[in-house]
Amino acid sequence: MTEDVTRGLSLLADEAEPAPIDSHAVVALARARTGRRRAVIASASVTLATVAVLALTVTALRSPTVATPAPTTTATETATETVTVTGSPAPDAVNGTQRGPAIGTEVRMPATPEERAARATRLQQELRAAFDRVLPEGWEYSTFKFACDPYGCWARGSIVDDAEPVDLMVHVSGDYSVSQCYGDTCTKKVMPDGTLVALDTAMAEPRSLGVDSVRPDGTSFSIYATWKKDRDGTLTDEQWRALGSAVTY
Amino acid sequence: MSSRDRSENERFHGFADRSTRPLTRLAYLLCGDQHLANDLVQNCLIRLYQAWPKVADKDTADAYARKVLLRCWLNERRRPWRRAEARDGEVPDRPAPETDIARGVHLKEVFRDALAQLPPRQRAAVVLRYWAQHSVTETAAILRCSEGNVKSQSARGLAALRTALSTMNALEELRS
């Protein structure tokens, strides 16, 4: 059988008439095909590289962590979302040598109930620690339990020496606000940590004092102190300023 | 062009001149179409030239060329317009086997039809084994398959050919 097949195949193969093939034309075609293939590979590589560069650029531009530096936050503020708004330039220090914090560049979104609860506890601890650090010997302080709403926290309390209590109302927020500090009795100073503190020792109400400060991280802290009877003095200006930079929103 | 390139080119031209006829015969047996066979041989030579510097042993260039030719044909078979084209239709006018010439023509026609009914790899195995007289090992190398696969493809191809030829009463004509 295989001999028959071989014979049949040979008969069939004899039919084939090879066309004259110009080997030079074959070489030219082969070179042209090779050139085309290289051109296609080169253009595909360039296209891929261009697409990759464009994709990386778009990704980098869309990434907020790359485009703008993240603001300084504490552990309890990590869940707070920030948005950028146009703000006014920072006021220069009046009595200090350093420039104050950049004011008005950011506002914060309302705090969640969990953030507010954690913030109230932390602010109380920070303020009481500041009292321990700043108040002269012989002064005591009350509880200063903070309450917080979505935009700030406040507390009332008193510091007491052997003469009489000085009532304090404090308010903390993160909106970069600071007193305009009119009048000769008001002074502004930038503390070593960059906090701008405005201290007004003679406010409209007699026997009162106000401290307004803004920290570089945006914390705005206000202390309004009143006392009922004339007294020789309360705390020194430096002690009030030290209290003014005591807490972080 | 360097002298080495020129020498390689001259060797390729010599190879092309020498191999065109046997490659065309093989291509014709594989595809059954004269014009397609010529196209396959040209494509085969183009591809061979692109790989020519890598063909270190010029003594094996013939076997390598057959391998390239087979690849060209199998690739051609995979093209959609080739799959859609029917090559096994009945030819309406057939010469009557009355004279020797007419009988030979009829025999080739019958054999061509029988061969056309084989699947490509079976057909390639039969042609390489029983026309090109390659061994099972060589055929397996050309087809890029195992020797067992070559044996089974050849056996099936032969069986299919036997069936097709017996129905056309051509076996006796081939033997006579």
Tab-separated table of C-alpha atoms in Angstrom:
chain	number	residue	atom	x	y	z
A	1	MET	CA	0.000	0.000	0.000
A	2	THR	CA	2.756	2.469	0.919
A	3	GLU	CA	4.466	1.878	-2.448
A	4	ASP	CA	1.197	2.737	-4.163
A	5	VAL	CA	0.912	5.913	-2.145
A	6	THR	CA	4.504	6.862	-2.896
A	7	ARG	CA	3.896	6.285	-6.572
A	8	GLY	CA	0.703	8.311	-6.516
A	9	LEU	CA	2.372	11.146	-4.667
A	10	SER	CA	5.229	11.169	-7.149
A	11	LEU	CA	2.783	11.310	-10.028
A	12	LEU	CA	1.073	14.232	-8.397
A	13	ALA	CA	4.328	16.013	-7.565
A	14	ASP	CA	5.409	15.825	-11.159
A	15	GLU	CA	2.534	18.118	-11.977
A	16	ALA	CA	4.094	20.931	-10.036
A	17	GLU	CA	5.753	23.465	-12.226
A	18	PRO	CA	7.964	25.756	-10.197
A	19	ALA	CA	7.514	29.373	-11.077
A	20	PRO	CA	10.755	31.199	-11.715
A	21	ILE	CA	11.587	32.910	-8.438
A	22	ASP	CA	14.010	35.803	-8.525
A	23	SER	CA	16.088	35.298	-5.422
A	24	HIS	CA	17.164	38.942	-5.491
A	25	ALA	CA	13.531	39.961	-5.296
A	26	VAL	CA	13.118	37.520	-2.430
A	27	VAL	CA	16.029	39.186	-0.609
A	28	ALA	CA	14.558	42.636	-1.214
A	29	LEU	CA	11.159	41.508	0.078
A	30	ALA	CA	12.720	39.915	3.132
A	31	ARG	CA	14.635	43.091	3.947
A	32	ALA	CA	11.538	45.222	3.482
A	33	ARG	CA	9.555	42.911	5.735
A	34	THR	CA	12.259	43.034	8.385
A	35	GLY	CA	12.333	46.819	8.176
A	36	ARG	CA	8.564	47.018	8.532
A	37	ARG	CA	8.629	44.708	11.536
A	38	ARG	CA	11.297	46.796	13.220
A	39	ALA	CA	9.354	49.970	12.502
A	40	VAL	CA	6.207	48.455	13.993
A	41	ILE	CA	8.080	47.303	17.087
A	42	ALA	CA	9.708	50.713	17.494
A	43	SER	CA	6.457	52.617	17.089
A	44	ALA	CA	4.677	50.237	19.465
A	45	SER	CA	7.416	50.729	22.047
A	46	VAL	CA	7.232	54.500	21.720
A	47	THR	CA	3.436	54.389	22.013
A	48	LEU	CA	3.609	52.202	25.104
A	49	ALA	CA	6.185	54.460	26.708
A	50	THR	CA	4.095	57.543	25.941
A	51	VAL	CA	0.963	55.956	27.387
A	52	ALA	CA	2.859	54.900	30.502
A	53	VAL	CA	4.251	58.403	31.024
A	54	LEU	CA	0.809	59.943	30.506
A	55	ALA	CA	-0.783	57.492	32.932
A	56	LEU	CA	1.846	58.203	35.566
A	57	THR	CA	1.431	61.940	35.094
A	58	VAL	CA	-2.346	61.795	35.396
A	59	THR	CA	-2.079	59.568	38.463
A	60	ALA	CA	0.404	61.927	40.081
A	61	LEU	CA	-1.740	64.974	39.360
A	62	ARG	CA	-4.864	63.360	40.755
A	63	SER	CA	-3.194	62.158	43.961
A	64	PRO	CA	-3.776	64.720	46.779
A	65	THR	CA	-0.878	63.327	48.805
A	66	VAL	CA	1.490	64.166	45.992
A	67	ALA	CA	-0.037	67.460	44.910
A	68	THR	CA	-0.307	69.138	48.324
A	69	PRO	CA	1.468	68.401	51.590
A	70	ALA	CA	-0.778	66.924	54.235
A	71	PRO	CA	-1.631	69.264	57.122
A	72	THR	CA	-0.297	68.494	60.582
A	73	THR	CA	-2.871	66.466	62.468
A	74	THR	CA	-3.109	64.644	65.733
A	75	ALA	CA	-4.204	61.076	66.153
A	76	THR	CA	-7.800	62.036	66.741
A	77	GLU	CA	-7.881	64.275	63.694
A	78	THR	CA	-6.917	61.735	61.114
A	79	ALA	CA	-10.543	61.140	60.194
A	80	THR	CA	-11.132	64.846	59.627
A	81	GLU	CA	-11.412	65.793	56.000
A	82	THR	CA	-9.932	69.150	54.940
A	83	VAL	CA	-10.832	71.413	52.060
A	84	THR	CA	-8.797	74.273	50.671
A	85	VAL	CA	-10.222	77.792	50.561
A	86	THR	CA	-8.775	81.209	49.824
A	87	GLY	CA	-7.572	82.924	52.967
A	88	SER	CA	-5.986	86.156	54.108
A	89	PRO	CA	-2.247	86.425	54.712
A	90	ALA	CA	-0.897	85.952	58.185
A	91	PRO	CA	-0.487	89.000	60.344
A	92	ASP	CA	3.067	89.836	61.218
A	93	ALA	CA	4.204	89.567	64.770
A	94	VAL	CA	4.066	92.797	66.663
A	95	ASN	CA	6.344	92.180	69.568
A	96	GLY	CA	8.100	89.077	68.384
A	97	THR	CA	10.872	88.319	65.970
A	98	GLN	CA	9.195	85.411	64.170
A	99	ARG	CA	6.479	85.429	61.577
A	100	GLY	CA	3.114	84.089	62.745
A	101	PRO	CA	1.276	81.058	61.405
A	102	ALA	CA	-0.343	81.104	57.986
A	103	ILE	CA	-3.931	82.002	58.738
A	104	GLY	CA	-7.002	81.143	56.766
A	105	THR	CA	-5.537	78.636	54.337
A	106	GLU	CA	-7.712	75.763	55.516
A	107	VAL	CA	-11.011	75.162	57.272
A	108	ARG	CA	-12.028	71.894	58.781
A	109	MET	CA	-15.148	69.869	58.201
A	110	PRO	CA	-17.535	69.362	61.138
A	111	ALA	CA	-16.241	66.910	63.682
A	112	THR	CA	-18.009	63.608	64.175
A	113	PRO	CA	-19.475	62.746	67.600
A	114	GLU	CA	-16.636	60.305	68.216
A	115	GLU	CA	-14.058	62.974	67.423
A	116	ARG	CA	-15.802	65.463	69.685
A	117	ALA	CA	-15.851	63.077	72.632
A	118	ALA	CA	-12.184	62.244	72.250
A	119	ARG	CA	-11.278	65.881	71.741
A	120	ALA	CA	-13.088	67.023	74.909
A	121	THR	CA	-11.175	64.557	77.028
A	122	ARG	CA	-7.851	65.422	75.444
A	123	LEU	CA	-8.346	69.182	75.718
A	124	GLN	CA	-9.173	68.846	79.406
A	125	GLN	CA	-5.984	66.867	79.972
A	126	GLU	CA	-3.876	69.347	78.030
A	127	LEU	CA	-5.283	72.389	79.841
A	128	ARG	CA	-4.903	70.843	83.269
A	129	ALA	CA	-1.360	69.847	82.408
A	130	ALA	CA	-0.719	73.460	81.374
A	131	PHE	CA	-2.080	74.686	84.698
A	132	ASP	CA	0.251	72.286	86.500
A	133	ARG	CA	3.132	73.614	84.467
A	134	VAL	CA	2.378	77.344	84.455
A	135	LEU	CA	0.465	78.279	87.604
A	136	PRO	CA	2.640	79.497	90.447
A	137	GLU	CA	2.776	77.597	93.666
A	138	GLY	CA	-0.305	78.098	95.758
A	139	TRP	CA	-2.763	78.278	92.852
A	140	GLU	CA	-5.421	75.664	92.324
A	141	TYR	CA	-7.754	75.037	89.411
A	142	SER	CA	-11.191	73.523	89.007
A	143	THR	CA	-12.356	70.703	86.762
A	144	PHE	CA	-12.526	72.488	83.393
A	145	LYS	CA	-14.766	69.868	81.799
A	146	PHE	CA	-14.981	70.579	78.066
A	147	ALA	CA	-18.035	70.402	75.846
A	148	CYS	CA	-17.707	70.220	72.071
A	149	ASP	CA	-19.924	70.971	69.106
A	150	PRO	CA	-19.010	70.234	65.493
A	151	TYR	CA	-16.958	73.419	65.222
A	152	GLY	CA	-15.266	73.902	68.593
A	153	CYS	CA	-14.974	73.110	72.272
A	154	TRP	CA	-15.392	75.228	75.389
A	155	ALA	CA	-15.139	74.970	79.126
A	156	ARG	CA	-15.618	77.076	82.236
A	157	GLY	CA	-13.685	76.942	85.449
A	158	SER	CA	-11.603	78.948	87.811
A	159	ILE	CA	-8.111	79.263	89.086
A	160	VAL	CA	-7.799	80.147	92.725
A	161	ASP	CA	-5.068	81.541	94.875
A	162	ASP	CA	-5.326	82.547	98.477
A	163	ALA	CA	-7.043	85.830	97.556
A	164	GLU	CA	-10.071	84.947	95.396
A	165	PRO	CA	-10.969	82.919	92.330
A	166	VAL	CA	-10.384	84.082	88.804
A	167	ASP	CA	-13.137	82.746	86.548
A	168	LEU	CA	-12.071	81.537	83.142
A	169	MET	CA	-14.036	80.829	79.992
A	170	VAL	CA	-12.021	79.055	77.319
A	171	HIS	CA	-12.878	78.242	73.739
A	172	VAL	CA	-10.919	76.123	71.298
A	173	SER	CA	-11.490	75.695	67.584
A	174	GLY	CA	-9.507	74.923	64.478
A	175	ASP	CA	-10.441	77.876	62.300
A	176	TYR	CA	-7.199	79.936	62.478
A	177	SER	CA	-9.015	82.954	63.972
A	178	VAL	CA	-7.214	85.466	66.199
A	179	SER	CA	-8.131	88.752	67.887
A	180	GLN	CA	-7.652	91.939	65.930
A	181	CYS	CA	-5.925	93.330	69.038
A	182	TYR	CA	-6.953	97.019	69.036
A	183	GLY	CA	-5.707	99.438	71.662
A	184	ASP	CA	-2.601	100.076	73.630
A	185	THR	CA	-3.389	97.420	76.192
A	186	CYS	CA	-3.223	94.623	73.655
A	187	THR	CA	0.049	93.062	72.589
A	188	LYS	CA	0.804	90.314	70.118
A	189	LYS	CA	3.726	87.980	70.384
A	190	VAL	CA	4.919	84.909	68.600
A	191	MET	CA	5.945	82.214	71.026
A	192	PRO	CA	8.962	79.937	70.437
A	193	ASP	CA	6.667	77.185	69.174
A	194	GLY	CA	5.242	79.516	66.518
A	195	THR	CA	1.980	80.307	68.337
A	196	LEU	CA	0.752	83.860	67.824
A	197	VAL	CA	-0.687	85.125	71.124
A	198	ALA	CA	-2.670	88.336	71.565
A	199	LEU	CA	-2.956	89.428	75.188
A	200	ASP	CA	-5.332	92.231	76.182
A	201	THR	CA	-4.914	93.137	79.833
A	202	ALA	CA	-7.664	95.790	80.015
A	203	MET	CA	-10.772	94.804	78.200
A	204	ALA	CA	-14.053	96.693	78.106
A	205	GLU	CA	-15.295	95.008	81.225
A	206	PRO	CA	-13.366	95.982	84.346
A	207	ARG	CA	-11.322	93.299	86.071
A	208	SER	CA	-11.059	91.163	83.001
A	209	LEU	CA	-8.375	89.900	80.681
A	210	GLY	CA	-8.360	88.180	77.310
A	211	VAL	CA	-5.918	85.853	75.610
A	212	ASP	CA	-6.389	84.914	71.975
A	213	SER	CA	-3.936	82.675	70.236
A	214	VAL	CA	-3.560	80.737	67.030
A	215	ARG	CA	-1.147	77.865	66.707
A	216	PRO	CA	0.689	76.912	63.506
A	217	ASP	CA	-1.583	73.871	63.185
A	218	GLY	CA	-4.663	76.116	63.071
A	219	THR	CA	-5.805	75.802	66.687
A	220	SER	CA	-7.554	78.964	67.876
A	221	PHE	CA	-7.636	79.260	71.649
A	222	SER	CA	-9.370	81.999	73.649
A	223	ILE	CA	-9.274	82.627	77.368
A	224	TYR	CA	-11.525	85.194	78.952
A	225	ALA	CA	-10.705	85.779	82.573
A	226	THR	CA	-12.787	87.825	85.061
A	227	TRP	CA	-12.570	88.410	88.759
A	228	LYS	CA	-14.952	90.209	91.049
A	229	LYS	CA	-12.799	92.298	93.336
A	230	ASP	CA	-9.795	94.437	92.841
A	231	ARG	CA	-6.628	92.558	93.423
A	232	ASP	CA	-2.914	93.147	92.983
A	233	GLY	CA	-2.718	90.996	89.928
A	234	THR	CA	-3.468	87.607	88.558
A	235	LEU	CA	-0.802	85.870	86.493
A	236	THR	CA	2.068	87.525	84.731
A	237	ASP	CA	1.806	88.303	81.028
A	238	GLU	CA	4.215	85.501	80.193
A	239	GLN	CA	2.196	83.011	82.218
A	240	TRP	CA	-1.009	84.024	80.418
A	241	ARG	CA	0.762	83.681	77.077
A	242	ALA	CA	2.061	80.276	78.118
A	243	LEU	CA	-1.481	79.205	78.906
A	244	GLY	CA	-2.600	80.626	75.557
A	245	SER	CA	-0.454	78.173	73.668
A	246	ALA	CA	-1.281	75.204	75.853
A	247	VAL	CA	-3.827	73.222	73.864
A	248	THR	CA	-4.163	71.741	70.409
A	249	TYR	CA	-7.552	71.380	68.735
B	1	MET	CA	27.662	45.417	2.580
B	2	SER	CA	30.612	43.507	4.018
B	3	SER	CA	32.324	40.676	2.205
B	4	ARG	CA	30.858	38.260	4.711
B	5	ASP	CA	27.351	39.465	4.011
B	6	ARG	CA	28.031	39.275	0.324
B	7	SER	CA	29.215	35.679	0.693
B	8	GLU	CA	26.130	34.777	2.723
B	9	ASN	CA	23.928	36.360	0.084
B	10	GLU	CA	25.615	34.414	-2.670
B	11	ARG	CA	25.133	31.203	-0.751
B	12	PHE	CA	21.467	32.039	-0.259
B	13	HIS	CA	21.001	32.769	-3.956
B	14	GLY	CA	22.590	29.421	-4.776
B	15	PHE	CA	20.371	27.671	-2.268
B	16	ALA	CA	17.254	29.372	-3.627
B	17	ASP	CA	18.058	28.412	-7.204
B	18	ARG	CA	18.736	24.834	-6.223
B	19	SER	CA	15.790	24.346	-3.844
B	20	THR	CA	12.971	26.046	-5.680
B	21	ARG	CA	11.898	22.966	-7.622
B	22	PRO	CA	11.848	20.404	-4.776
B	23	LEU	CA	10.211	22.919	-2.446
B	24	THR	CA	7.552	23.644	-5.044
B	25	ARG	CA	6.813	19.931	-5.429
B	26	LEU	CA	6.476	19.536	-1.697
B	27	ALA	CA	4.304	22.626	-1.455
B	28	TYR	CA	2.079	21.352	-4.237
B	29	LEU	CA	1.601	18.027	-2.527
B	30	LEU	CA	0.728	19.817	0.694
B	31	CYS	CA	-1.707	22.350	-0.685
B	32	GLY	CA	-2.821	20.842	-4.015
B	33	ASP	CA	-2.813	24.230	-5.743
B	34	GLN	CA	-0.133	25.317	-8.197
B	35	HIS	CA	-0.368	29.036	-7.538
B	36	LEU	CA	-0.579	28.665	-3.804
B	37	ALA	CA	2.417	26.350	-3.950
B	38	ASN	CA	4.464	29.041	-5.688
B	39	ASP	CA	3.364	31.615	-3.105
B	40	LEU	CA	4.274	29.260	-0.285
B	41	VAL	CA	7.726	28.707	-1.710
B	42	GLN	CA	8.326	32.433	-2.035
B	43	ASN	CA	7.151	33.056	1.534
B	44	CYS	CA	9.299	30.194	2.673
B	45	LEU	CA	12.381	31.691	1.018
B	46	ILE	CA	11.654	35.125	2.498
B	47	ARG	CA	11.424	33.688	5.981
B	48	LEU	CA	14.448	31.557	5.368
B	49	TYR	CA	16.465	34.609	4.347
B	50	GLN	CA	15.471	36.418	7.536
B	51	ALA	CA	16.824	33.493	9.543
B	52	TRP	CA	19.667	32.723	7.183
B	53	PRO	CA	22.468	34.083	9.420
B	54	LYS	CA	21.246	31.774	12.183
B	55	VAL	CA	21.311	28.678	10.029
B	56	ALA	CA	24.777	27.750	11.198
B	57	ASP	CA	24.983	24.357	9.572
B	58	LYS	CA	24.292	24.939	5.904
B	59	ASP	CA	24.037	21.198	5.354
B	60	THR	CA	20.767	21.167	7.259
B	61	ALA	CA	19.346	24.109	5.318
B	62	ASP	CA	17.241	21.754	3.178
B	63	ALA	CA	15.547	20.206	6.175
B	64	TYR	CA	15.124	23.628	7.746
B	65	ALA	CA	13.580	24.954	4.538
B	66	ARG	CA	11.075	22.091	4.489
B	67	LYS	CA	10.200	22.871	8.077
B	68	VAL	CA	9.674	26.535	7.255
B	69	LEU	CA	7.586	25.597	4.221
B	70	LEU	CA	5.377	23.360	6.325
B	71	ARG	CA	4.934	26.177	8.881
B	72	CYS	CA	3.992	28.555	6.091
B	73	TRP	CA	1.369	26.171	4.811
B	74	LEU	CA	-0.094	25.414	8.252
B	75	ASN	CA	-0.224	29.157	8.956
B	76	GLU	CA	-1.892	29.666	5.614
B	77	ARG	CA	-4.478	27.015	6.477
B	78	ARG	CA	-5.317	28.898	9.675
B	79	ARG	CA	-6.236	32.062	7.838
B	80	PRO	CA	-9.986	32.668	7.949
B	81	TRP	CA	-10.406	33.048	4.193
B	82	ARG	CA	-8.586	29.751	3.674
B	83	ARG	CA	-10.853	28.008	6.151
B	84	ALA	CA	-13.873	29.356	4.347
B	85	GLU	CA	-12.668	28.193	0.953
B	86	ALA	CA	-13.792	24.729	-0.172
B	87	ARG	CA	-11.116	22.851	-2.087
B	88	ASP	CA	-12.761	19.455	-2.184
B	89	GLY	CA	-15.679	20.167	-4.442
B	90	GLU	CA	-16.647	17.817	-7.216
B	91	VAL	CA	-15.175	18.687	-10.582
B	92	PRO	CA	-17.979	18.295	-13.077
B	93	ASP	CA	-15.909	17.286	-16.085
B	94	ARG	CA	-13.653	14.294	-15.621
B	95	PRO	CA	-11.647	12.660	-18.387
B	96	ALA	CA	-12.701	9.137	-19.135
B	97	PRO	CA	-9.921	6.627	-18.425
B	98	GLU	CA	-9.850	5.160	-21.880
B	99	THR	CA	-6.310	5.856	-23.024
B	100	ASP	CA	-3.059	5.728	-21.015
B	101	ILE	CA	-2.732	9.508	-20.935
B	102	ALA	CA	-6.278	9.970	-19.966
B	103	ARG	CA	-5.949	7.202	-17.420
B	104	GLY	CA	-2.948	8.937	-15.834
B	105	VAL	CA	-4.784	12.209	-15.669
B	106	HIS	CA	-7.743	10.527	-14.072
B	107	LEU	CA	-5.525	8.767	-11.585
B	108	LYS	CA	-3.868	12.014	-10.498
B	109	GLU	CA	-7.245	13.654	-10.235
B	110	VAL	CA	-8.487	10.866	-8.023
B	111	PHE	CA	-5.363	10.951	-5.913
B	112	ARG	CA	-5.491	14.736	-5.563
B	113	ASP	CA	-9.073	14.509	-4.361
B	114	ALA	CA	-8.237	11.771	-1.898
B	115	LEU	CA	-5.289	13.752	-0.560
B	116	ALA	CA	-7.372	16.894	-0.263
B	117	GLN	CA	-9.740	15.131	2.100
B	118	LEU	CA	-7.011	14.551	4.674
B	119	PRO	CA	-6.606	16.962	7.573
B	120	PRO	CA	-3.497	19.158	7.239
B	121	ARG	CA	-1.245	17.376	9.710
B	122	GLN	CA	-2.214	13.920	8.463
B	123	ARG	CA	-1.540	15.081	4.938
B	124	ALA	CA	1.816	16.544	5.966
B	125	ALA	CA	2.759	13.333	7.751
B	126	VAL	CA	1.867	11.199	4.723
B	127	VAL	CA	3.733	13.459	2.275
B	128	LEU	CA	6.831	13.711	4.420
B	129	ARG	CA	6.934	10.005	5.244
B	130	TYR	CA	5.965	8.441	1.899
B	131	TRP	CA	7.005	11.026	-0.680
B	132	ALA	CA	9.966	12.878	0.882
B	133	GLN	CA	11.001	9.571	2.495
B	134	HIS	CA	11.769	11.144	5.837
B	135	SER	CA	12.132	8.878	8.805
B	136	VAL	CA	9.701	9.021	11.676
B	137	THR	CA	12.249	10.974	13.715
B	138	GLU	CA	12.862	13.525	10.968
B	139	THR	CA	9.149	13.918	10.333
B	140	ALA	CA	8.536	14.427	14.042
B	141	ALA	CA	11.200	17.126	14.102
B	142	ILE	CA	9.683	18.900	11.109
B	143	LEU	CA	6.135	18.664	12.460
B	144	ARG	CA	7.293	19.545	15.995
B	145	CYS	CA	5.536	16.610	17.545
B	146	SER	CA	6.397	13.255	19.063
B	147	GLU	CA	7.339	10.197	17.037
B	148	GLY	CA	4.246	8.418	18.284
B	149	ASN	CA	2.156	11.262	16.984
B	150	VAL	CA	3.820	10.936	13.578
B	151	LYS	CA	3.091	7.220	13.506
B	152	SER	CA	-0.547	7.666	14.402
B	153	GLN	CA	-1.008	10.562	11.959
B	154	SER	CA	0.640	8.539	9.176
B	155	ALA	CA	-1.470	5.461	9.897
B	156	ARG	CA	-4.672	7.451	9.955
B	157	GLY	CA	-3.679	9.292	6.809
B	158	LEU	CA	-2.926	6.052	5.009
B	159	ALA	CA	-6.182	4.521	6.156
B	160	ALA	CA	-8.129	7.528	4.991
B	161	LEU	CA	-6.310	7.490	1.649
B	162	ARG	CA	-7.010	3.765	1.255
B	163	THR	CA	-10.686	4.299	1.928
B	164	ALA	CA	-10.945	7.239	-0.456
B	165	LEU	CA	-9.006	5.520	-3.240
B	166	SER	CA	-10.865	2.228	-2.896
B	167	THR	CA	-14.177	3.965	-3.340
B	168	MET	CA	-12.832	5.482	-6.526
B	169	ASN	CA	-11.405	2.162	-7.764
B	170	ALA	CA	-8.006	3.779	-8.090
B	171	LEU	CA	-5.964	1.299	-6.114
B	172	GLU	CA	-5.968	-1.184	-8.926
B	173	GLU	CA	-5.013	1.497	-11.400
B	174	LEU	CA	-2.075	2.518	-9.238
B	175	ARG	CA	-0.886	-1.059	-8.910
B	176	SER	CA	-1.203	-1.790	-12.605
